[in-house]
Coordinates of C-alpha atoms in Angstrom, one line a residue:
Chain V
M1 CA 103.5 223.7 87.0
K2 CA 101.4 221.0 88.2
I3 CA 99.2 221.5 91.4
L4 CA 99.0 218.8 94.5
V5 CA 95.6 219.7 97.1
L6 CA 95.9 217.3 100.0
I7 CA 92.8 215.9 101.3
S8 CA 91.4 214.5 104.8
N9 CA 88.1 212.9 105.2
V10 CA 86.0 214.2 107.8
P11 CA 82.9 214.2 109.9
D12 CA 80.3 216.8 108.7
T13 CA 80.8 219.7 111.2
T14 CA 77.5 219.6 112.8
T15 CA 77.6 216.1 113.5
K16 CA 77.4 214.8 117.3
I17 CA 80.2 213.9 118.7
R18 CA 80.2 210.0 119.9
F19 CA 82.8 207.0 121.0
T20 CA 82.4 203.8 121.2
G21 CA 84.1 201.0 123.8
D22 CA 85.5 203.1 126.9
N23 CA 85.5 206.0 124.9
K24 CA 88.4 204.6 123.0
A25 CA 87.4 205.3 118.9
F26 CA 84.5 207.3 117.9
D27 CA 82.0 206.4 116.7
T28 CA 81.6 206.4 113.1
S29 CA 78.2 205.4 112.6
G30 CA 75.5 207.2 110.9
V31 CA 78.4 210.0 110.5
Q32 CA 78.6 211.9 106.7
W33 CA 81.2 213.1 105.6
I34 CA 82.8 215.4 104.0
I35 CA 85.2 216.8 102.6
N36 CA 87.9 218.5 105.7
P37 CA 86.7 222.6 105.6
W38 CA 90.3 224.0 104.5
D39 CA 91.0 221.3 102.1
E40 CA 87.7 222.3 100.0
L41 CA 88.6 225.8 99.8
A42 CA 92.6 224.9 98.7
L43 CA 91.4 222.9 96.2
T44 CA 88.2 225.8 94.8
R45 CA 91.7 228.3 95.0
A46 CA 93.4 225.3 92.9
L47 CA 90.5 224.8 90.3
E48 CA 90.8 228.7 89.7
L49 CA 94.3 229.1 89.0
K50 CA 93.4 226.5 86.5
E51 CA 91.0 228.7 84.7
A52 CA 93.3 231.6 84.6
G53 CA 95.7 229.8 82.3
G54 CA 99.3 228.1 83.8
V55 CA 97.8 225.3 85.5
E56 CA 97.5 222.4 83.6
K57 CA 96.9 218.9 86.3
I58 CA 95.5 219.5 89.6
T59 CA 96.3 215.7 91.7
I60 CA 94.4 215.1 94.8
A61 CA 95.6 213.0 97.5
N62 CA 94.6 211.0 100.7
V63 CA 96.0 208.8 102.8
G64 CA 92.4 206.1 104.3
T65 CA 90.6 203.3 103.4
N66 CA 88.8 202.6 100.7
A67 CA 85.7 204.5 103.8
T68 CA 86.5 207.9 101.8
E69 CA 86.0 207.1 98.4
P70 CA 82.9 209.3 97.9
T71 CA 84.8 212.5 99.3
L72 CA 87.4 211.4 96.8
R73 CA 84.5 211.5 94.1
K74 CA 83.2 214.8 95.1
A75 CA 86.6 216.9 94.5
L76 CA 87.3 215.1 91.3
A77 CA 83.5 215.8 90.5
V78 CA 83.9 219.8 91.0
G79 CA 87.1 219.5 88.4
A80 CA 90.3 217.7 89.9
D81 CA 92.3 215.7 87.0
D82 CA 92.9 213.0 89.1
A83 CA 93.2 211.7 92.5
I84 CA 95.8 209.0 94.9
R85 CA 94.9 207.3 97.4
I86 CA 97.0 205.2 99.7
D87 CA 95.9 202.5 101.0
A88 CA 96.2 202.8 105.9
E89 CA 94.3 204.6 108.1
A90 CA 95.8 207.8 109.1
K91 CA 97.4 207.0 113.0
D92 CA 99.1 211.0 113.2
A93 CA 100.3 213.0 111.3
F94 CA 104.2 212.1 111.8
F95 CA 102.5 208.5 109.4
V96 CA 100.5 210.5 107.0
A97 CA 103.0 213.1 106.8
S98 CA 104.4 210.1 105.3
Q99 CA 102.5 209.0 102.5
L100 CA 102.7 211.5 100.9
A101 CA 106.4 212.2 100.5
Q102 CA 105.6 208.9 98.7
V103 CA 103.7 210.3 96.6
A104 CA 103.7 214.5 95.9
K105 CA 107.6 214.2 94.3
D106 CA 107.1 216.4 90.9
Y107 CA 104.3 218.8 91.9
D108 CA 105.7 223.2 91.4
L109 CA 103.0 223.9 94.1
I110 CA 101.6 221.7 97.3
L111 CA 98.5 223.0 99.4
A112 CA 96.6 222.0 102.4
G113 CA 94.2 223.5 105.1
I114 CA 95.7 224.7 107.6
E115 CA 94.2 221.7 109.3
S116 CA 91.7 218.7 109.3
S117 CA 88.2 219.4 111.2
D118 CA 88.2 215.9 112.7
Y119 CA 91.8 215.8 114.9
N120 CA 92.8 219.7 114.3
G121 CA 96.3 218.4 114.4
A122 CA 98.1 220.8 112.1
G123 CA 100.9 218.8 111.0
V124 CA 100.2 217.5 108.2
G125 CA 101.7 220.3 105.9
G126 CA 104.5 221.5 107.5
M127 CA 105.7 217.5 108.6
L128 CA 105.6 217.5 104.2
A129 CA 107.2 220.1 103.3
A130 CA 110.3 219.3 106.3
M131 CA 110.7 215.8 104.3
L132 CA 110.3 216.7 101.1
D133 CA 113.5 219.8 102.1
I134 CA 111.2 222.5 100.0
H135 CA 109.9 225.8 101.4
S136 CA 107.0 226.4 103.4
V137 CA 104.4 228.7 103.6
S138 CA 101.9 228.5 106.4
A139 CA 99.1 231.9 107.8
V140 CA 97.9 231.7 103.7
S141 CA 95.5 233.5 103.1
G142 CA 95.9 233.7 99.4
V143 CA 97.9 231.9 96.3
S144 CA 97.9 234.3 93.1
L145 CA 99.8 233.1 89.4
E146 CA 101.3 236.2 88.4
N147 CA 103.4 235.3 85.0
G148 CA 104.4 232.0 86.3
E149 CA 106.3 233.4 89.5
L150 CA 103.6 232.2 92.7
K151 CA 102.8 235.3 95.5
V152 CA 101.5 234.4 98.6
Q153 CA 99.3 235.9 101.0
R154 CA 99.7 235.4 104.0
D155 CA 98.0 236.3 108.0
I156 CA 100.3 237.8 110.5
D157 CA 99.8 239.2 113.7
G158 CA 97.5 241.8 113.3
G159 CA 97.6 241.8 109.9
N160 CA 99.1 240.4 106.1
Q161 CA 101.5 240.0 104.1
S162 CA 101.8 239.5 100.4
L163 CA 105.6 237.5 99.9
S164 CA 107.6 236.0 97.1
V165 CA 108.3 232.1 97.4
P166 CA 110.7 229.8 95.3
T167 CA 108.6 227.0 93.8
P168 CA 108.0 223.6 94.7
L169 CA 106.1 225.9 97.6
L170 CA 104.4 223.7 99.9
A171 CA 101.4 226.6 100.9
V172 CA 98.9 225.4 104.8
V173 CA 96.2 227.4 103.3
Q174 CA 93.5 229.3 106.0
K175 CA 90.7 231.6 105.5
G176 CA 90.5 234.3 102.1
I177 CA 92.9 231.5 100.2
A178 CA 88.7 231.3 98.5
K179 CA 85.7 232.3 98.9
D180 CA 83.2 229.4 98.7
P181 CA 83.5 226.8 97.4
R182 CA 81.6 224.9 94.8
I183 CA 79.1 222.0 94.1
P184 CA 79.3 219.3 92.0
A185 CA 77.1 219.2 88.7
M186 CA 75.6 216.3 87.4
R187 CA 77.7 216.7 84.4
G188 CA 80.7 216.7 86.5
I189 CA 79.4 213.9 89.0
M190 CA 79.2 212.0 85.7
M191 CA 82.8 213.1 84.7
A192 CA 84.3 211.7 88.2
R193 CA 83.0 208.2 87.4
S194 CA 85.9 207.5 84.5
K195 CA 88.8 210.3 85.7
P196 CA 91.5 208.1 87.8
L197 CA 91.9 207.2 91.3
N198 CA 95.6 205.3 91.9
V199 CA 95.8 203.3 94.7
V200 CA 99.3 203.4 95.7
P201 CA 100.3 201.0 98.7
P202 CA 101.8 202.3 102.1
A203 CA 105.0 203.0 103.6
D204 CA 105.7 200.9 106.7
V205 CA 105.8 203.9 109.2
E206 CA 105.4 204.0 112.4
A207 CA 103.7 206.7 114.0
R208 CA 104.7 209.1 116.7
T209 CA 102.4 209.5 118.7
E210 CA 99.5 207.3 119.2
F211 CA 95.7 208.3 121.1
L212 CA 95.5 206.5 124.0
G213 CA 90.8 207.7 124.9
Y214 CA 88.5 210.9 124.6
E215 CA 86.7 213.0 126.6
L216 CA 83.4 214.7 126.3
P217 CA 83.2 218.3 128.2
E218 CA 80.8 218.7 131.4
P219 CA 77.6 219.8 130.5
K220 CA 78.1 223.3 130.9
A221 CA 75.9 225.7 133.0
A222 CA 72.6 227.4 133.0
C223 CA 73.1 231.0 131.0
K224 CA 72.3 233.3 134.1
M225 CA 69.6 235.7 132.2
V226 CA 69.7 239.4 133.7
D227 CA 67.4 241.5 132.5
E228 CA 68.0 244.2 129.3
D229 CA 65.8 247.2 131.8
N230 CA 69.0 246.0 134.4
A231 CA 71.5 245.5 131.5
K232 CA 74.1 247.5 134.4
E233 CA 73.0 244.2 136.8
L234 CA 75.9 241.9 134.0
I235 CA 78.3 244.2 134.7
R236 CA 78.2 243.8 138.0
L237 CA 78.1 241.3 138.5
L238 CA 80.9 240.4 135.7
H239 CA 83.4 242.6 138.6
E240 CA 81.6 240.7 142.1
E241 CA 80.7 237.1 140.8
A242 CA 82.8 236.8 137.6
K243 CA 85.7 238.9 139.1
V244 CA 86.7 238.7 135.2
L245 CA 86.2 243.2 135.0
Chain T
M1 CA 118.8 218.6 129.9
S2 CA 116.4 221.3 129.6
V3 CA 112.7 221.9 127.9
L4 CA 113.3 224.7 125.1
V5 CA 110.3 226.9 125.2
Y6 CA 109.3 230.4 122.3
T7 CA 108.4 233.1 123.1
E8 CA 106.9 235.5 120.2
N9 CA 106.9 239.1 121.2
W10 CA 105.0 242.1 119.7
E11 CA 106.7 245.6 118.9
G12 CA 109.0 244.0 121.7
K13 CA 107.5 243.2 124.0
F14 CA 106.9 239.5 125.7
K15 CA 103.3 238.6 124.8
K16 CA 101.1 237.7 127.7
L17 CA 101.4 234.5 126.0
S18 CA 105.2 233.7 126.0
Y19 CA 104.9 234.1 130.4
E20 CA 102.4 231.8 129.8
L21 CA 104.7 229.5 127.8
S22 CA 107.0 230.3 130.4
S23 CA 105.1 229.3 133.3
F24 CA 103.9 225.6 131.9
A25 CA 107.2 224.9 130.5
Y26 CA 108.5 225.3 133.9
A27 CA 106.2 223.5 134.9
I28 CA 106.5 219.9 133.3
A29 CA 111.5 221.3 134.3
K30 CA 109.8 220.9 137.5
E31 CA 108.3 217.2 136.9
M32 CA 111.3 215.9 134.8
G33 CA 113.9 217.3 136.8
S34 CA 115.3 219.2 134.6
S35 CA 115.3 223.9 134.2
V36 CA 113.7 225.7 131.4
T37 CA 116.0 227.6 128.5
A38 CA 113.6 230.3 126.1
L39 CA 114.3 230.9 123.0
S40 CA 113.2 234.6 121.6
I41 CA 114.4 235.9 118.6
G42 CA 113.7 239.7 117.3
H43 CA 114.6 243.2 119.0
V44 CA 114.0 242.4 123.0
A45 CA 115.8 244.9 125.1
D46 CA 117.2 243.2 127.6
D47 CA 115.3 243.6 130.8
E48 CA 112.8 243.0 128.7
L49 CA 114.2 239.6 128.0
K50 CA 115.4 238.6 131.9
S51 CA 111.3 239.3 132.6
L52 CA 110.6 235.8 131.2
G53 CA 113.0 235.1 134.8
K54 CA 110.2 236.2 136.9
Y55 CA 108.4 232.4 135.8
G56 CA 110.5 229.9 135.4
V57 CA 112.8 230.7 132.8
S58 CA 117.0 229.9 133.4
K59 CA 118.5 230.9 130.3
V60 CA 117.2 232.6 127.1
L61 CA 119.2 232.4 124.9
N62 CA 118.6 235.5 122.3
V63 CA 118.9 235.9 118.4
Q64 CA 119.0 239.5 117.0
D65 CA 119.7 238.3 114.0
N66 CA 116.9 240.8 111.3
R67 CA 116.0 237.9 108.5
F68 CA 114.9 235.9 110.6
E69 CA 111.7 238.7 110.6
S70 CA 110.6 237.3 107.4
L71 CA 109.2 234.4 109.0
D72 CA 110.7 231.7 106.8
N73 CA 109.4 228.8 108.2
K74 CA 112.6 226.8 107.3
A75 CA 114.9 228.8 108.7
V76 CA 112.8 229.5 111.5
A77 CA 112.0 225.6 112.3
D78 CA 116.3 225.4 111.4
A79 CA 117.3 228.1 114.0
I80 CA 114.2 226.3 116.7
A81 CA 116.6 223.4 116.3
K82 CA 119.9 224.5 116.5
A83 CA 118.6 225.3 119.4
V84 CA 117.1 222.6 121.4
A85 CA 120.2 220.3 119.8
S86 CA 122.8 223.4 122.0
E87 CA 120.4 222.5 125.2
N88 CA 119.5 219.3 124.9
A89 CA 116.2 219.7 125.4
K90 CA 113.8 216.9 125.2
V91 CA 110.6 219.1 124.9
V92 CA 109.9 221.9 122.6
I93 CA 107.6 224.5 123.1
L94 CA 105.3 227.0 120.8
A95 CA 102.7 228.2 121.3
H96 CA 99.4 227.2 118.8
N97 CA 99.2 229.9 116.9
N98 CA 100.8 231.3 113.3
E99 CA 104.1 230.7 114.5
G100 CA 104.0 228.0 117.1
K101 CA 102.0 225.6 113.5
A102 CA 104.1 227.3 110.6
F103 CA 107.2 226.2 113.1
A104 CA 106.6 222.5 115.3
P105 CA 105.6 220.4 112.1
R106 CA 109.3 221.2 110.3
L107 CA 111.1 220.9 113.7
S108 CA 109.2 217.7 115.1
V109 CA 111.1 216.2 111.4
K110 CA 113.7 217.4 111.9
L111 CA 113.8 215.8 115.0
N112 CA 112.5 213.0 114.8
A113 CA 110.3 213.7 117.3
G114 CA 106.3 212.5 118.3
M115 CA 104.0 216.2 118.3
V116 CA 100.7 217.0 119.7
T117 CA 99.7 220.6 118.5
G118 CA 96.8 222.6 120.5
V119 CA 97.9 220.9 124.0
I120 CA 95.4 222.1 127.2
G121 CA 97.2 222.0 131.0
L122 CA 99.8 220.5 132.0
P123 CA 100.9 216.8 131.0
V124 CA 98.8 214.0 131.9
S125 CA 101.2 212.1 132.8
V126 CA 105.3 212.3 131.8
E127 CA 106.8 209.1 131.8
P128 CA 105.0 207.6 129.5
F129 CA 103.8 211.6 128.4
V130 CA 101.0 211.7 127.3
V131 CA 98.9 215.1 127.2
K132 CA 95.7 216.3 126.4
K133 CA 93.9 218.6 123.6
K134 CA 91.0 219.5 122.2
V135 CA 89.7 217.4 118.7
F136 CA 86.2 217.8 116.8
T137 CA 86.8 221.2 117.6
Q138 CA 87.1 222.0 120.0
K139 CA 83.7 219.1 121.2
A140 CA 85.8 216.6 122.5
F141 CA 90.0 216.2 124.4
A142 CA 91.2 213.3 123.7
R143 CA 94.9 212.2 125.4
I144 CA 98.0 211.0 123.7
Q145 CA 101.1 209.4 124.1
I146 CA 104.3 210.7 122.5
K147 CA 106.5 208.0 121.6
T148 CA 109.8 209.5 120.6
D149 CA 112.4 211.0 123.0
V150 CA 111.7 214.6 122.0
K151 CA 108.5 215.3 122.4
V152 CA 107.2 219.1 120.7
L153 CA 104.2 220.8 121.4
T154 CA 103.0 223.5 121.0
F155 CA 100.4 225.3 123.6
A156 CA 96.6 225.6 123.6
Q157 CA 96.9 229.6 124.8
N158 CA 94.5 230.5 128.2
S159 CA 95.0 226.5 129.4
F160 CA 97.5 227.5 132.0
D161 CA 97.7 230.2 134.0
V162 CA 100.3 231.9 134.1
V163 CA 101.9 231.1 137.2
E164 CA 105.4 233.1 139.5
N165 CA 108.3 231.3 140.3
P166 CA 111.4 233.3 140.6
V167 CA 114.7 232.2 139.2
D168 CA 117.5 233.6 138.1
T169 CA 118.0 234.3 134.2
A170 CA 121.8 234.3 132.1
V171 CA 120.7 236.0 128.9
E172 CA 123.8 234.6 125.7
A173 CA 123.9 235.6 122.7
F174 CA 122.6 232.8 120.2
D175 CA 123.7 232.7 116.7
P176 CA 121.8 229.5 115.0
Q177 CA 124.1 230.1 111.7
I178 CA 121.9 229.5 109.6
G179 CA 123.5 230.0 105.7
D180 CA 121.2 233.0 103.8
G181 CA 120.9 230.5 101.4
E182 CA 118.1 229.9 103.8
F183 CA 116.5 232.9 104.1
T184 CA 113.8 231.9 100.6
T185 CA 111.0 234.3 101.2
K186 CA 111.2 237.5 100.1
V187 CA 108.3 239.3 102.0
L188 CA 107.1 241.9 99.2
D189 CA 104.8 244.7 101.7
T190 CA 103.8 244.0 104.9
H191 CA 99.8 245.3 106.3
K192 CA 99.4 245.2 109.7
I193 CA 97.6 247.4 112.4
T194 CA 100.4 249.0 115.6
G195 CA 99.5 249.9 118.9
K196 CA 96.8 248.5 119.2
I197 CA 95.0 245.6 121.5
L198 CA 96.3 242.4 119.6
L199 CA 92.7 239.8 119.5
S200 CA 94.8 236.5 120.3
D201 CA 96.3 237.8 122.6
A202 CA 93.3 240.4 124.4
E203 CA 92.4 239.1 127.6
I204 CA 88.5 240.8 126.7
V205 CA 86.4 240.3 123.5
V206 CA 84.0 242.7 122.9
S207 CA 82.2 241.0 119.1
G208 CA 78.9 241.8 117.1
G209 CA 77.6 239.9 114.4
R210 CA 74.2 241.0 111.8
G211 CA 72.5 242.0 115.3
M212 CA 73.9 245.5 115.1
K213 CA 72.2 245.5 111.8
G214 CA 75.2 247.4 109.5
P215 CA 78.6 248.5 110.3
E216 CA 77.9 252.2 111.1
N217 CA 76.6 251.0 114.5
W218 CA 79.6 250.3 116.1
G219 CA 80.2 253.3 117.8
G220 CA 79.1 252.0 121.4
L221 CA 81.0 248.5 120.4
E222 CA 84.4 250.1 120.1
E223 CA 83.7 252.4 123.2
M224 CA 83.3 249.2 125.1
G225 CA 86.3 248.2 124.1
D226 CA 88.4 250.9 124.8
L227 CA 86.9 251.2 128.5
L228 CA 88.1 247.7 128.7
G229 CA 91.3 247.0 126.7
A230 CA 89.7 244.9 124.9
G231 CA 90.6 243.4 121.8
M232 CA 87.7 243.6 118.7
A233 CA 86.1 240.3 117.3
C234 CA 83.0 239.9 114.9
S235 CA 81.0 237.6 113.4
R236 CA 81.6 235.5 109.9
P237 CA 79.6 237.1 107.9
V238 CA 80.4 240.5 108.6
S239 CA 83.3 240.4 107.7
D240 CA 81.9 238.6 104.4
D241 CA 80.0 241.7 104.2
G242 CA 84.1 243.5 104.8
W243 CA 81.3 245.4 107.2
R244 CA 84.4 244.9 109.3
P245 CA 88.3 244.2 108.9
K246 CA 88.7 240.2 108.3
E247 CA 90.8 239.8 111.2
E248 CA 88.2 240.5 113.3
H249 CA 86.1 237.3 112.2
V250 CA 86.6 234.3 115.4
G251 CA 84.8 231.5 114.7
Q252 CA 86.2 227.9 112.6
T253 CA 87.2 229.5 109.5
G254 CA 87.8 232.5 111.2
K255 CA 90.1 233.1 114.5
I256 CA 90.5 230.6 117.4
I257 CA 90.3 232.7 120.3
A258 CA 90.0 232.4 124.5
P259 CA 89.7 235.2 126.5
N260 CA 88.6 235.7 129.8
L261 CA 85.9 237.6 129.3
Y262 CA 84.0 236.6 125.6
L263 CA 80.7 239.2 125.0
A264 CA 78.8 238.3 121.9
F265 CA 76.8 240.8 120.9
G266 CA 74.4 240.3 117.6
I267 CA 75.7 237.6 117.7
S268 CA 72.7 233.8 116.7
G269 CA 76.5 231.2 118.5
A270 CA 76.4 229.1 115.4
I271 CA 78.0 226.7 115.9
Q272 CA 80.7 227.3 113.4
H273 CA 81.5 230.5 115.3
V274 CA 81.1 228.7 119.5
A275 CA 84.5 227.2 118.1
G276 CA 86.3 229.2 117.5
V277 CA 85.4 231.1 121.6
S278 CA 84.3 227.8 122.7
S279 CA 87.1 228.3 125.2
S280 CA 86.4 231.1 126.8
K281 CA 86.3 232.1 131.0
Y282 CA 82.7 232.9 130.1
I283 CA 81.1 234.6 127.4
V284 CA 78.4 236.8 127.6
A285 CA 75.6 237.3 124.9
V286 CA 73.3 240.5 124.4
N287 CA 70.3 239.1 121.3
K288 CA 66.9 240.0 121.1
D289 CA 66.6 236.8 120.3
P290 CA 65.4 234.3 123.3
E291 CA 66.5 231.5 121.0
A292 CA 69.7 231.5 119.7
P293 CA 71.8 229.0 119.8
I294 CA 74.9 231.5 121.4
F295 CA 72.4 230.9 125.3
E296 CA 73.7 227.5 125.7
S297 CA 76.8 228.5 124.9
A298 CA 76.7 231.6 127.1
D299 CA 77.1 231.9 130.9
Y300 CA 76.1 235.5 131.7
G301 CA 72.7 236.2 129.0
I302 CA 70.5 239.3 128.5
V303 CA 67.8 238.7 125.7
G304 CA 66.9 242.4 124.8
D305 CA 68.4 245.0 122.0
V306 CA 71.6 245.2 121.2
F307 CA 71.1 249.3 120.9
K308 CA 69.3 249.3 124.2
V309 CA 71.5 247.3 126.5
I310 CA 74.9 248.4 125.4
P311 CA 75.4 252.3 125.9
Q312 CA 74.1 250.6 130.0
L313 CA 76.9 248.3 130.2
N314 CA 78.8 251.3 129.0
E315 CA 77.9 253.9 131.7
A316 CA 77.6 251.0 134.7
I317 CA 81.1 250.0 133.5
K318 CA 82.3 254.1 133.2
E319 CA 81.0 253.4 136.9
M320 CA 82.7 251.2 137.9
K321 CA 85.5 252.0 136.8
S322 CA 85.7 255.6 138.5

């Protein structure tokens, strides 16, 4: 079995979000970049499956400029076998999925994180599956291999289900797929330097949406404090002032 | 031409979410000079289907076909696409939840439609078609234009009021004609709570964190949940340590919820937790640490011992109800 893990390069979750040029673009100055947290969990699960046997190779794929390479090297350092970078600035989910469709054809299992933590699009995985005309399962919280067969766990309203789905499969994964991401060891970092990172030219595709501009939320009003010994007052406020009870 | 809305049900009853989506669809249709058609898949009684008319839905396409129970992503997306074609819909609206996120991306490819997910509130304009959504995990808003003729949106729950706009409603049986071969997802086993309030659909949510000190101390919160008809939630460490079921975890990597009222007990409010609840209309925090970051996001707060505060609150709720 060959696994492809889609990797998005995103600002660290604690980044202070600012915009430049009349709020038209995200200000990347001073930003630390990381593997999108859900993609990182997807990669972790792929590595676990490989260690358990039955997986020949794990490839990672990203759409981005060469600025994303440190993030891809980190993914190689924790154990991915090779990487593909499609050399283009990501424009929207349709654009990214169209680029990935060029390189995603020969895998049995494709893992995509549920969304990226920057644009929160939640679109690339499902779009790619539709473009490749393969099966997809979303809200996946577990993937396992039993005698070469894929078993998938997914979250549904109020619970979860286990499924069998034929390959090739694209699984859109979320919490539960793996517990803790791996931290690259020195040996892994050394080895990652010589692993293949193939750069592919982008396909000529038009985005279908355009980001026109950004806003930051209004600063929140100060929290109204109620005394510990007079907690009942809180219920009165919620009932009479906020009118939510 | 119409606006098509995919309305989900829970145990045969429409979710509150479906009425919200219908209200939202009606407002868009009005601006575009068109009408709303709903697509319902599953066993929903006729009276319930007709109830969508109260929120501006003029036509309901009713699919009753057990094969769709497996929520096969491809088959459902294809079925929605068939409904879009038969209604000549220009805007297609799904919820920004498990189902919407599973079907909308496939659907958008099938329809050659541009898609924006997690849309909040009405479009900024319909010509050009510009919508708003939250980006950077709730830290900012973006305005996005969709440039295609057909548009697919997933709509962020609780960002539009449920509004009554009664219209006459026709219910029609609809067969999207999906062949057996299209259904490839086989359900082996289902674990599901029934008869309980769905966390994602709850208007009030009661939530506990590490400050609750152990799973044996949840009695007071459960009582509060019962009194308020609230959904139950928890922070990540609480679900990771198995104090509470993982379905209850809200936060960046858990469920993202937007109730009218979110009550957080013994939750410090790490940025990842707040990302999952910051769209709530009101946040209440009770924590013994006055420096806890949760107070920066909260509207009302109590600095104090959760075990002293919870019984007082439950008493006050009982008094209010009586």
